[in-house]
CSV table of C-alpha atoms (C1' of nucleotides) in Angstrom, one decimal:
chain,number,residue,atom,x,y,z
A,1,UNK,CA,4.2,22.5,22.0
A,2,UNK,CA,1.7,24.6,20.3
A,3,UNK,CA,3.2,25.7,16.7
A,4,UNK,CA,2.5,29.3,16.2
A,5,UNK,CA,5.3,30.2,14.1
A,6,UNK,CA,5.4,29.3,10.9
A,7,UNK,CA,9.4,28.9,10.4
A,8,UNK,CA,10.0,25.6,11.2
A,9,UNK,CA,7.0,23.7,10.1
A,10,UNK,CA,7.0,25.9,7.0
A,11,UNK,CA,3.2,25.8,5.7
A,12,UNK,CA,2.3,22.1,6.1
A,13,UNK,CA,-0.1,23.4,9.3
A,14,UNK,CA,-2.2,25.8,7.3
A,15,UNK,CA,-1.9,24.1,4.7
A,16,UNK,CA,-3.5,21.1,6.3
A,17,UNK,CA,-6.2,23.9,7.8
A,18,UNK,CA,-7.1,24.5,4.5
A,19,UNK,CA,-7.7,20.8,3.3
A,20,UNK,CA,-5.4,21.2,0.8
A,21,UNK,CA,-3.4,18.2,2.5
A,22,UNK,CA,-5.1,14.9,2.5
A,23,UNK,CA,-3.5,13.7,5.4
A,24,UNK,CA,-5.1,9.9,5.8
A,25,UNK,CA,-4.7,9.2,2.1
A,26,UNK,CA,-7.5,6.4,0.9
A,27,UNK,CA,-7.7,4.1,4.0
A,28,UNK,CA,-4.1,3.9,4.4
A,29,UNK,CA,-4.2,1.7,8.2
A,30,UNK,CA,-0.2,1.1,7.7
A,31,UNK,CA,1.3,3.3,4.8
A,32,UNK,CA,3.1,1.3,2.6
A,33,UNK,CA,7.0,1.2,3.4
A,34,UNK,CA,7.9,1.4,-0.6
A,35,UNK,CA,6.2,4.5,-0.8
A,36,UNK,CA,6.8,7.2,2.1
A,37,UNK,CA,7.7,10.0,-0.9
A,38,UNK,CA,4.3,9.2,-1.9
A,39,UNK,CA,3.3,10.2,1.3
A,40,UNK,CA,5.4,12.9,2.3
A,41,UNK,CA,4.1,14.9,-1.5
A,42,UNK,CA,0.2,14.3,0.2
A,43,UNK,CA,1.7,15.7,3.2
A,44,UNK,CA,2.6,18.7,1.6
A,45,UNK,CA,6.6,18.2,3.0
A,46,UNK,CA,9.5,17.9,0.7
A,47,UNK,CA,11.3,14.5,0.2
A,48,UNK,CA,14.1,14.6,1.7
A,49,UNK,CA,16.4,12.0,2.7
A,50,UNK,CA,16.3,12.1,6.4
A,51,UNK,CA,11.8,12.1,6.1
A,52,UNK,CA,12.3,9.6,3.7
A,53,UNK,CA,14.3,7.4,6.5
A,54,UNK,CA,12.4,8.7,9.5
A,55,UNK,CA,9.0,8.1,7.3
A,56,UNK,CA,10.1,4.7,6.3
A,57,UNK,CA,11.9,3.4,9.8
A,58,UNK,CA,8.1,4.3,11.0
A,59,UNK,CA,5.6,2.9,8.8
A,60,UNK,CA,7.7,0.2,7.4
A,61,UNK,CA,6.7,-2.2,10.4
A,62,UNK,CA,2.7,-0.8,11.3
A,63,UNK,CA,1.6,-0.3,14.2
A,64,UNK,CA,4.2,0.8,16.3
A,65,UNK,CA,4.7,4.0,19.1
A,66,UNK,CA,7.7,5.8,19.9
A,67,UNK,CA,9.0,8.6,21.1
A,68,UNK,CA,11.1,11.0,19.3
A,69,UNK,CA,14.0,9.5,21.3
A,70,UNK,CA,13.2,6.0,20.1
A,71,UNK,CA,12.9,7.0,16.3
A,72,UNK,CA,16.6,9.0,16.7
A,73,UNK,CA,17.9,5.8,17.8
A,74,UNK,CA,16.7,3.6,15.4
A,75,UNK,CA,17.6,6.5,12.7
A,76,UNK,CA,21.3,6.1,13.9
A,77,UNK,CA,21.5,2.4,13.9
A,78,UNK,CA,20.2,2.2,11.0
A,79,UNK,CA,23.1,4.7,9.8
A,80,UNK,CA,20.9,7.0,9.5
A,81,UNK,CA,22.2,10.7,9.6
A,82,UNK,CA,19.9,13.0,11.8
A,83,UNK,CA,19.9,15.1,14.5
A,84,UNK,CA,17.0,15.1,17.2
A,85,UNK,CA,15.7,18.5,16.6
A,86,UNK,CA,14.4,16.9,12.5
A,87,UNK,CA,13.5,13.8,14.5
A,88,UNK,CA,11.0,16.1,16.5
A,89,UNK,CA,10.0,18.3,13.7
A,90,UNK,CA,9.7,15.6,11.4
A,91,UNK,CA,7.0,13.5,13.5
A,92,UNK,CA,5.3,16.8,14.3
A,93,UNK,CA,4.5,17.6,11.1
A,94,UNK,CA,3.4,13.9,10.2
A,95,UNK,CA,0.6,14.3,12.7
A,96,UNK,CA,-0.2,17.5,11.6
A,97,UNK,CA,-1.4,15.9,8.8
A,98,UNK,CA,-2.6,13.2,10.2
A,99,UNK,CA,-0.1,10.5,9.8
A,100,UNK,CA,1.0,9.9,13.5
A,101,UNK,CA,-1.2,10.1,16.3
A,102,UNK,CA,-0.2,11.8,19.5
A,103,UNK,CA,-0.9,9.9,22.4
A,104,UNK,CA,0.2,11.7,25.8
A,105,UNK,CA,0.2,9.0,28.5
A,106,UNK,CA,2.5,9.4,31.6
A,107,UNK,CA,3.3,13.5,31.6
A,108,UNK,CA,6.8,13.0,30.5
A,109,UNK,CA,7.5,11.5,27.3
A,110,UNK,CA,5.0,11.8,24.5
A,111,UNK,CA,4.5,9.1,21.9
A,112,UNK,CA,3.8,8.5,18.2
A,113,UNK,CA,1.3,5.9,16.9
A,114,UNK,CA,1.5,5.3,13.8
A,115,UNK,CA,-1.8,4.3,13.4
A,116,UNK,CA,-3.7,7.3,13.2
A,117,UNK,CA,-7.1,6.5,13.4
A,118,UNK,CA,-9.3,6.4,16.5
A,119,UNK,CA,-8.6,3.6,18.5
A,120,UNK,CA,-7.3,3.4,22.6
A,121,UNK,CA,-4.5,2.3,24.6
A,122,UNK,CA,-3.3,0.0,27.0
A,123,UNK,CA,-0.2,1.3,28.7
A,124,UNK,CA,2.0,-1.0,31.0
A,125,UNK,CA,3.4,1.2,34.0
A,126,UNK,CA,6.6,0.2,34.8
A,127,UNK,CA,7.8,-0.7,31.4
A,128,UNK,CA,6.3,2.3,29.8
A,129,UNK,CA,5.0,0.2,26.9
A,130,UNK,CA,2.1,1.1,25.0
A,131,UNK,CA,0.2,-1.4,22.8
A,132,UNK,CA,-3.2,-0.8,20.8
A,133,UNK,CA,-6.6,-1.7,21.8
A,134,UNK,CA,-8.9,-3.2,19.3
A,135,UNK,CA,-11.2,-1.1,18.3
A,136,UNK,CA,-14.4,-3.0,19.1
A,137,UNK,CA,-12.6,-4.2,22.2
A,138,UNK,CA,-13.8,-1.1,24.1
A,139,UNK,CA,-17.7,0.5,23.7
A,140,UNK,CA,-17.7,3.9,24.6
A,141,UNK,CA,-21.8,3.5,25.0
A,142,UNK,CA,-22.8,6.9,26.2
A,143,UNK,CA,-20.6,10.0,24.9
A,144,UNK,CA,-20.3,12.3,27.1
A,145,UNK,CA,-22.0,16.0,26.2
A,146,UNK,CA,-20.1,18.4,25.7
A,147,UNK,CA,-20.5,22.2,27.5
A,148,UNK,CA,-22.0,24.5,25.5
A,149,UNK,CA,-19.9,26.3,22.9
A,150,UNK,CA,-17.6,23.1,22.8
A,151,UNK,CA,-16.9,20.6,20.7
A,152,UNK,CA,-15.5,17.0,20.9
A,153,UNK,CA,-11.8,16.9,19.1
A,154,UNK,CA,-11.5,13.1,19.8
A,155,UNK,CA,-11.8,11.0,22.8
A,156,UNK,CA,-8.4,9.4,24.2
A,157,UNK,CA,-8.9,6.1,26.3
A,158,UNK,CA,-5.5,4.6,28.4
A,159,UNK,CA,-6.0,2.0,30.0
A,160,UNK,CA,-3.5,1.1,32.9
A,161,UNK,CA,-2.1,-2.0,33.3
A,162,UNK,CA,0.5,-3.5,35.8
A,163,UNK,CA,2.0,-7.0,36.1
A,164,UNK,CA,-0.4,-9.5,37.6
A,165,UNK,CA,0.8,-9.9,41.6
A,166,UNK,CA,-0.3,-13.6,40.7
B,1,UNK,CA,7.9,10.3,38.0
B,2,UNK,CA,9.2,7.1,40.2
B,3,UNK,CA,9.7,7.4,44.0
B,4,UNK,CA,12.3,4.7,44.2
B,5,UNK,CA,14.1,6.5,46.6
B,6,UNK,CA,12.7,6.3,50.2
B,7,UNK,CA,14.3,9.5,50.9
B,8,UNK,CA,11.6,12.0,50.5
B,9,UNK,CA,8.8,10.5,50.3
B,10,UNK,CA,9.5,8.7,53.3
B,11,UNK,CA,7.4,5.5,53.9
B,12,UNK,CA,4.5,7.0,52.9
B,13,UNK,CA,4.6,4.5,49.9
B,14,UNK,CA,5.7,1.6,52.1
B,15,UNK,CA,2.8,2.1,54.5
B,16,UNK,CA,0.0,2.3,51.5
B,17,UNK,CA,1.5,-0.7,50.0
B,18,UNK,CA,1.1,-2.8,53.4
B,19,UNK,CA,-2.5,-1.4,53.7
B,20,UNK,CA,-1.2,0.5,56.8
B,21,UNK,CA,-2.9,4.1,55.7
B,22,UNK,CA,-6.6,3.7,54.8
B,23,UNK,CA,-5.9,6.1,51.8
B,24,UNK,CA,-9.5,7.0,50.8
B,25,UNK,CA,-11.5,7.7,54.5
B,26,UNK,CA,-15.1,6.7,54.7
B,27,UNK,CA,-16.0,7.7,51.3
B,28,UNK,CA,-15.1,11.0,51.6
B,29,UNK,CA,-15.6,12.5,48.5
B,30,UNK,CA,-13.8,16.3,48.8
B,31,UNK,CA,-12.3,16.0,52.6
B,32,UNK,CA,-13.6,18.6,55.1
B,33,UNK,CA,-11.0,21.4,54.5
B,34,UNK,CA,-11.8,21.7,58.7
B,35,UNK,CA,-9.8,18.5,59.4
B,36,UNK,CA,-6.9,18.5,57.2
B,37,UNK,CA,-4.6,17.6,60.0
B,38,UNK,CA,-6.6,14.7,60.6
B,39,UNK,CA,-6.6,14.0,57.3
B,40,UNK,CA,-2.6,14.2,57.1
B,41,UNK,CA,-2.4,11.8,59.8
B,42,UNK,CA,-5.1,9.2,58.4
B,43,UNK,CA,-2.0,9.5,55.0
B,44,UNK,CA,0.8,8.7,57.5
B,45,UNK,CA,2.1,12.5,57.1
B,46,UNK,CA,2.9,14.8,59.6
B,47,UNK,CA,1.3,18.2,59.8
B,48,UNK,CA,3.3,20.9,59.2
B,49,UNK,CA,2.1,24.0,58.4
B,50,UNK,CA,2.9,23.7,55.1
B,51,UNK,CA,1.0,21.1,54.5
B,52,UNK,CA,-1.8,22.0,56.0
B,53,UNK,CA,-2.5,24.9,54.5
B,54,UNK,CA,-1.9,23.1,51.1
B,55,UNK,CA,-4.5,20.6,52.0
B,56,UNK,CA,-6.5,23.2,52.8
B,57,UNK,CA,-6.1,25.3,49.9
B,58,UNK,CA,-6.7,21.6,48.0
B,59,UNK,CA,-9.3,20.6,49.0
B,60,UNK,CA,-11.5,23.8,50.7
B,61,UNK,CA,-13.6,24.2,47.7
B,62,UNK,CA,-13.8,20.7,46.1
B,63,UNK,CA,-13.2,19.6,42.7
B,64,UNK,CA,-9.8,20.8,41.4
B,65,UNK,CA,-7.6,20.2,38.9
B,66,UNK,CA,-4.3,22.0,39.7
B,67,UNK,CA,-1.0,21.8,38.4
B,68,UNK,CA,1.8,22.2,41.1
B,69,UNK,CA,3.0,25.7,40.0
B,70,UNK,CA,-0.6,26.8,39.7
B,71,UNK,CA,-1.0,25.3,44.0
B,72,UNK,CA,1.9,26.7,44.5
B,73,UNK,CA,1.2,30.9,43.5
B,74,UNK,CA,-2.0,30.0,45.7
B,75,UNK,CA,0.3,29.2,48.6
B,76,UNK,CA,2.0,32.3,48.0
B,77,UNK,CA,-1.0,34.8,47.8
B,78,UNK,CA,-2.1,33.1,50.7
B,79,UNK,CA,1.1,34.4,52.2
B,80,UNK,CA,1.8,31.0,52.5
B,81,UNK,CA,5.4,30.4,53.0
B,82,UNK,CA,6.0,26.8,50.7
B,83,UNK,CA,8.8,26.6,47.8
B,84,UNK,CA,7.8,24.4,44.8
B,85,UNK,CA,9.6,21.6,45.6
B,86,UNK,CA,7.6,20.8,48.8
B,87,UNK,CA,4.5,21.3,46.7
B,88,UNK,CA,5.8,18.4,44.2
B,89,UNK,CA,6.1,16.6,47.9
B,90,UNK,CA,3.5,16.9,48.8
B,91,UNK,CA,1.2,16.6,45.8
B,92,UNK,CA,2.8,13.0,45.6
B,93,UNK,CA,2.4,11.8,48.8
B,94,UNK,CA,-1.3,12.6,48.8
B,95,UNK,CA,-1.7,10.9,45.5
B,96,UNK,CA,0.4,7.9,47.2
B,97,UNK,CA,-2.4,8.6,50.1
B,98,UNK,CA,-4.9,7.8,47.6
B,99,UNK,CA,-6.6,11.7,48.4
B,100,UNK,CA,-5.4,13.0,45.4
B,101,UNK,CA,-5.2,11.3,41.7
B,102,UNK,CA,-2.8,12.3,38.8
B,103,UNK,CA,-4.5,13.0,35.4
B,104,UNK,CA,-1.7,13.0,32.5
B,105,UNK,CA,-3.7,14.8,29.7
B,106,UNK,CA,-1.2,16.7,27.4
B,107,UNK,CA,2.5,15.5,27.9
B,108,UNK,CA,3.7,18.4,29.6
B,109,UNK,CA,2.5,19.9,32.9
B,110,UNK,CA,1.0,17.3,35.3
B,111,UNK,CA,-2.6,18.0,37.0
B,112,UNK,CA,-3.8,16.6,40.6
B,113,UNK,CA,-7.2,16.2,40.4
B,114,UNK,CA,-8.9,16.3,43.8
B,115,UNK,CA,-11.4,14.1,43.2
B,116,UNK,CA,-9.4,10.5,43.5
B,117,UNK,CA,-12.6,8.8,42.5
B,118,UNK,CA,-13.1,7.0,39.1
B,119,UNK,CA,-13.8,9.2,36.6
B,120,UNK,CA,-13.4,10.8,33.6
B,121,UNK,CA,-12.2,14.5,32.2
B,122,UNK,CA,-13.3,17.2,29.2
B,123,UNK,CA,-9.9,18.7,28.2
B,124,UNK,CA,-10.2,22.1,26.2
B,125,UNK,CA,-7.5,23.0,24.1
B,126,UNK,CA,-5.5,25.9,23.7
B,127,UNK,CA,-7.4,26.8,26.9
B,128,UNK,CA,-5.3,24.0,29.0
B,129,UNK,CA,-8.5,23.8,31.6
B,130,UNK,CA,-9.8,20.2,32.9
B,131,UNK,CA,-13.2,19.3,33.7
B,132,UNK,CA,-14.6,16.8,35.6
B,133,UNK,CA,-17.2,14.1,33.5
B,134,UNK,CA,-20.2,13.5,35.3
B,135,UNK,CA,-19.6,9.8,36.2
B,136,UNK,CA,-23.0,8.4,34.6
B,137,UNK,CA,-22.1,10.6,31.5
B,138,UNK,CA,-20.2,7.9,30.5
B,139,UNK,CA,-20.2,3.9,29.9
B,140,UNK,CA,-17.7,2.1,29.3
B,141,UNK,CA,-19.9,-0.6,27.8
B,142,UNK,CA,-16.9,-3.2,27.2
B,143,UNK,CA,-13.8,-3.0,29.3
B,144,UNK,CA,-11.0,-4.9,27.1
B,145,UNK,CA,-9.6,-7.6,27.8
B,146,UNK,CA,-5.8,-7.4,29.3
B,147,UNK,CA,-3.3,-9.2,27.9
B,148,UNK,CA,-2.1,-12.0,29.6
B,149,UNK,CA,-0.6,-11.7,32.7
B,150,UNK,CA,-1.9,-8.2,33.7
B,151,UNK,CA,-4.0,-6.7,35.3
B,152,UNK,CA,-6.1,-3.1,34.8
B,153,UNK,CA,-5.0,-0.7,37.4
B,154,UNK,CA,-7.1,2.2,36.3
B,155,UNK,CA,-9.1,3.6,33.2
B,156,UNK,CA,-8.6,7.1,32.2
B,157,UNK,CA,-10.6,8.8,29.1
B,158,UNK,CA,-9.8,12.2,28.0
B,159,UNK,CA,-12.6,14.0,25.9
B,160,UNK,CA,-10.4,16.9,24.3
B,161,UNK,CA,-12.9,20.0,23.6
B,162,UNK,CA,-12.6,22.9,21.1
B,163,UNK,CA,-15.0,25.9,20.8
B,164,UNK,CA,-16.9,25.4,18.2
B,165,UNK,CA,-16.6,26.7,15.3
B,166,UNK,CA,-20.1,28.4,15.1
C,1,DT,C1',17.7,30.2,-7.8
C,2,DT,C1',15.8,30.2,-3.5
C,3,DA,C1',12.2,28.5,-0.3
C,4,DG,C1',12.1,25.0,2.6
C,5,DA,C1',15.0,21.7,5.7
C,6,DT,C1',18.7,20.5,8.7
C,7,DG,C1',22.0,20.4,12.5
C,8,DC,C1',24.3,21.7,15.7
C,9,DA,C1',24.4,23.8,20.5
C,10,DA,C1',22.1,27.3,23.7
C,11,DA,C1',17.7,27.9,25.9
C,12,DT,C1',13.2,26.2,27.8
C,13,DG,C1',10.2,24.6,31.4
C,14,DG,C1',8.3,21.2,34.5
C,15,DT,C1',10.2,18.3,37.8
C,16,DT,C1',13.8,16.0,41.0
C,17,DT,C1',17.4,16.0,43.8
C,18,DG,C1',21.2,16.6,47.5
C,19,DC,C1',22.0,18.9,51.1
C,20,DA,C1',21.9,22.0,55.2
C,21,DT,C1',18.8,23.6,58.0
C,22,DG,C1',14.6,23.4,60.7
C,23,DC,C1',10.7,21.6,63.0
C,24,DG,C1',6.5,17.5,64.8
C,25,DT,C1',6.7,14.3,68.1
D,1,DA,C1',16.9,14.9,71.1
D,2,DC,C1',15.2,12.3,66.8
D,3,DG,C1',14.1,11.8,62.4
D,4,DC,C1',11.3,13.4,58.9
D,5,DA,C1',9.8,18.1,56.5
D,6,DT,C1',11.9,22.4,54.1
D,7,DG,C1',14.1,25.2,50.7
D,8,DC,C1',17.1,26.4,48.1
D,9,DA,C1',20.0,25.8,43.8
D,10,DA,C1',21.6,22.6,41.2
D,11,DA,C1',20.7,18.8,38.0
D,12,DC,C1',17.7,16.4,34.9
D,13,DC,C1',15.5,15.8,30.8
D,14,DA,C1',12.4,16.0,27.5
D,15,DT,C1',11.4,19.0,23.8
D,16,DT,C1',12.4,23.7,20.8
D,17,DT,C1',14.9,27.3,18.9
D,18,DG,C1',18.0,30.8,16.4
D,19,DC,C1',20.8,30.7,12.9
D,20,DA,C1',24.0,29.2,9.8
D,21,DT,C1',24.4,26.1,6.3
D,22,DC,C1',22.4,22.8,3.2
D,23,DT,C1',19.1,20.9,-0.8
D,24,DA,C1',15.1,19.6,-3.1
D,25,DA,C1',12.3,21.6,-6.5
DNA sequence: TTAGATGCAAATGGTTTGCATGCGT
DNA sequence: ACGCATGCAAACCATTTGCATCTAA
């Protein structure tokens, strides 16, 4: 989970830490599909064939929640030659760059949300589907006070849903 | 993840569904360690040596967040002969019975919280530690409206923490 | 040219399962 | 005695890694 090596993730994490990478470019909500290359460059990543394709699949349709496997299948269906390992690498790099957000919801699969801004989720049990919750639909009135010496990184809320019994 | 078979989890899930199992017995916050057997019986589980030991380890100290592996180690250290598989089974059964609560936090390990009541968590990145957030320390002012046909099962909030940079 | 990217296949790590044996009730 | 419970080892599955081979810059 923690990219400690410098092998696969190249210098993206380091550069992001030094603030050399913009991450969220100028208020982009759903990155423009016609400029994945620019997005990649901004993220400090080389624009290779597979990354462009993956970026296109991810951001073309806006607000999506996908697992590595899902993206991999889409890529294969779209006749884009790519390996699962590369899908994982790309997803992680885009996450580090701040263009994707990882959502831990049920302990097994990991979801990546193309909406990297602060918001919460509905999770439909059984269907394993994730839905964004409109930001203004939930309000955390009193932010909890973290223990001494710690600071809040982010707050994730998951509202678990079930089909109504009727 | 989903116990669809009737093999290992015996009839606990079904009975719980039919309301035959009390689950949360009368306002028990941290179950009394001196009566694990009663707790098990109430949960519709046979009180075997290992379940009693695990129940004791889990509930004796109150509010804990443990993974199967952690509990397994504690059991081994306590000279209680038990297998990892049994630890998993027991944890799941206690969860179904409403005595434990599963907390999904980082996609890999699954945590089980001995506090099964509605509350939220701090998660310390790096240390992989979970902390309860005092119930009145957070207030979700506006509960999100679920999509048509769905109902809210529960709301989980995870406040991710990091050691302050100083 | 060359650092960085890709793809495979093998390795991991948490969790589950099949089945023979054990043990509450 | 009966039927659920246990233990083990193998099976699983999502994810990661090592390394040889490519390729964007």
